[in-house]
Amino acid sequence: MPMRGQWRFVSSGSFQYIGERFSDASNFPSGKLDALNLLNLRVGLESDRLSIAAFVRNALNDVDVISAGVSVTDATRDENGVAIDGPVSSEYVSLPRSIGLSFTVRF
């Protein structure tokens, strides 16, 4: 959208839904991960040479485990020796909400 002078208003957004899932192929109950909602927003002004924008990443601040390592070696086994669940050995979480400014100069 053109504005006064050569500046234009720009905006963008994205939403990503990641449903419940298992962290690895073993599908152990301890590796089950909750659903995650990620919303990213950006608004700003730009000209042919310059742009400045404010952004919010993970605007909903949905911080949750996105990957978990489940140990098969230390797994609980049934009477036949088949692994049925294992302890979580590591977890990675999504980044919390972050807010910032970006500035670009085109040469």
GROMACS .gro file of C-alpha atoms in nm:
model
  107
    1MET     CA    1   0.000   0.000   0.000
    2PRO     CA    2   0.167   0.330  -0.108
    3MET     CA    3   0.202   0.601   0.154
    4ARG     CA    4   0.324   0.959   0.147
    5GLY     CA    5   0.644   0.988  -0.053
    6GLN     CA    6   0.787   0.660  -0.174
    7TRP     CA    7   0.718   0.464   0.145
    8ARG     CA    8   0.485   0.163   0.145
    9PHE     CA    9   0.319  -0.013   0.436
   10VAL     CA   10   0.402  -0.385   0.446
   11SER     CA   11   0.283  -0.664   0.670
   12SER     CA   12   0.298  -1.039   0.688
   13GLY     CA   13   0.200  -1.316   0.919
   14SER     CA   14   0.216  -1.690   0.940
   15PHE     CA   15   0.044  -1.948   1.155
   16GLN     CA   16   0.164  -2.304   1.197
   17TYR     CA   17  -0.024  -2.577   1.380
   18ILE     CA   18   0.171  -2.890   1.468
   19GLY     CA   19  -0.054  -3.163   1.604
   20GLU     CA   20   0.015  -3.421   1.871
   21ARG     CA   21   0.288  -3.658   1.763
   22PHE     CA   22   0.555  -3.896   1.881
   23SER     CA   23   0.914  -3.777   1.895
   24ASP     CA   24   1.061  -4.086   1.732
   25ALA     CA   25   0.969  -4.407   1.552
   26SER     CA   26   0.945  -4.613   1.872
   27ASN     CA   27   0.615  -4.439   1.964
   28PHE     CA   28   0.682  -4.484   2.335
   29PRO     CA   29   0.424  -4.305   2.555
   30SER     CA   30   0.703  -4.096   2.714
   31GLY     CA   31   0.790  -3.961   2.367
   32LYS     CA   32   0.440  -3.829   2.294
   33LEU     CA   33   0.446  -3.453   2.228
   34ASP     CA   34   0.159  -3.206   2.270
   35ALA     CA   35   0.021  -2.991   1.988
   36LEU     CA   36   0.194  -2.659   1.919
   37ASN     CA   37   0.060  -2.329   1.777
   38LEU     CA   38   0.311  -2.082   1.629
   39LEU     CA   39   0.209  -1.732   1.515
   40ASN     CA   40   0.462  -1.491   1.360
   41LEU     CA   41   0.378  -1.129   1.269
   42ARG     CA   42   0.561  -0.848   1.092
   43VAL     CA   43   0.462  -0.486   1.009
   44GLY     CA   44   0.674  -0.212   0.865
   45LEU     CA   45   0.753   0.053   0.607
   46GLU     CA   46   0.969   0.015   0.300
   47SER     CA   47   1.094   0.219   0.009
   48ASP     CA   48   1.297   0.113  -0.292
   49ARG     CA   49   1.615   0.133  -0.084
   50LEU     CA   50   1.520   0.113   0.285
   51SER     CA   51   1.292  -0.089   0.507
   52ILE     CA   52   1.217  -0.092   0.876
   53ALA     CA   53   0.985  -0.339   1.043
   54ALA     CA   54   0.872  -0.461   1.382
   55PHE     CA   55   0.825  -0.834   1.430
   56VAL     CA   56   0.694  -1.080   1.683
   57ARG     CA   57   0.796  -1.445   1.666
   58ASN     CA   58   0.585  -1.699   1.853
   59ALA     CA   59   0.331  -1.428   1.940
   60LEU     CA   60   0.119  -1.678   2.136
   61ASN     CA   61   0.424  -1.768   2.347
   62ASP     CA   62   0.347  -2.138   2.305
   63VAL     CA   63   0.662  -2.282   2.460
   64ASP     CA   64   0.657  -2.659   2.460
   65VAL     CA   65   0.875  -2.961   2.390
   66ILE     CA   66   0.935  -2.995   2.015
   67SER     CA   67   1.162  -3.299   2.029
   68ALA     CA   68   1.243  -3.555   2.296
   69GLY     CA   69   1.506  -3.824   2.306
   70VAL     CA   70   1.376  -4.148   2.453
   71SER     CA   71   1.628  -4.409   2.564
   72VAL     CA   72   1.566  -4.754   2.420
   73THR     CA   73   1.865  -4.897   2.609
   74ASP     CA   74   1.708  -4.822   2.948
   75ALA     CA   75   1.353  -4.902   2.834
   76THR     CA   76   1.093  -5.081   3.041
   77ARG     CA   77   1.032  -5.423   2.884
   78ASP     CA   78   0.740  -5.661   2.886
   79GLU     CA   79   0.764  -6.031   2.978
   80ASN     CA   80   0.896  -6.111   2.627
   81GLY     CA   81   1.175  -5.856   2.648
   82VAL     CA   82   1.008  -5.613   2.407
   83ALA     CA   83   1.064  -5.246   2.492
   84ILE     CA   84   0.732  -5.077   2.582
   85ASP     CA   85   0.851  -4.738   2.713
   86GLY     CA   86   1.174  -4.561   2.787
   87PRO     CA   87   1.292  -4.269   2.997
   88VAL     CA   88   1.329  -3.929   2.834
   89SER     CA   89   1.700  -3.858   2.799
   90SER     CA   90   1.678  -3.510   2.643
   91GLU     CA   91   1.421  -3.248   2.542
   92TYR     CA   92   1.431  -2.951   2.307
   93VAL     CA   93   1.177  -2.675   2.353
   94SER     CA   94   1.042  -2.412   2.114
   95LEU     CA   95   1.175  -2.060   2.149
   96PRO     CA   96   0.969  -1.820   2.363
   97ARG     CA   97   0.809  -1.506   2.224
   98SER     CA   98   1.061  -1.261   2.084
   99ILE     CA   99   1.000  -0.905   1.971
  100GLY     CA  100   1.234  -0.696   1.762
  101LEU     CA  101   1.306  -0.449   1.485
  102SER     CA  102   1.471  -0.511   1.153
  103PHE     CA  103   1.634  -0.252   0.929
  104THR     CA  104   1.747  -0.314   0.572
  105VAL     CA  105   1.943  -0.105   0.324
  106ARG     CA  106   1.951  -0.220  -0.039
  107PHE     CA  107   2.258  -0.127  -0.245
   0.00000   0.00000   0.00000
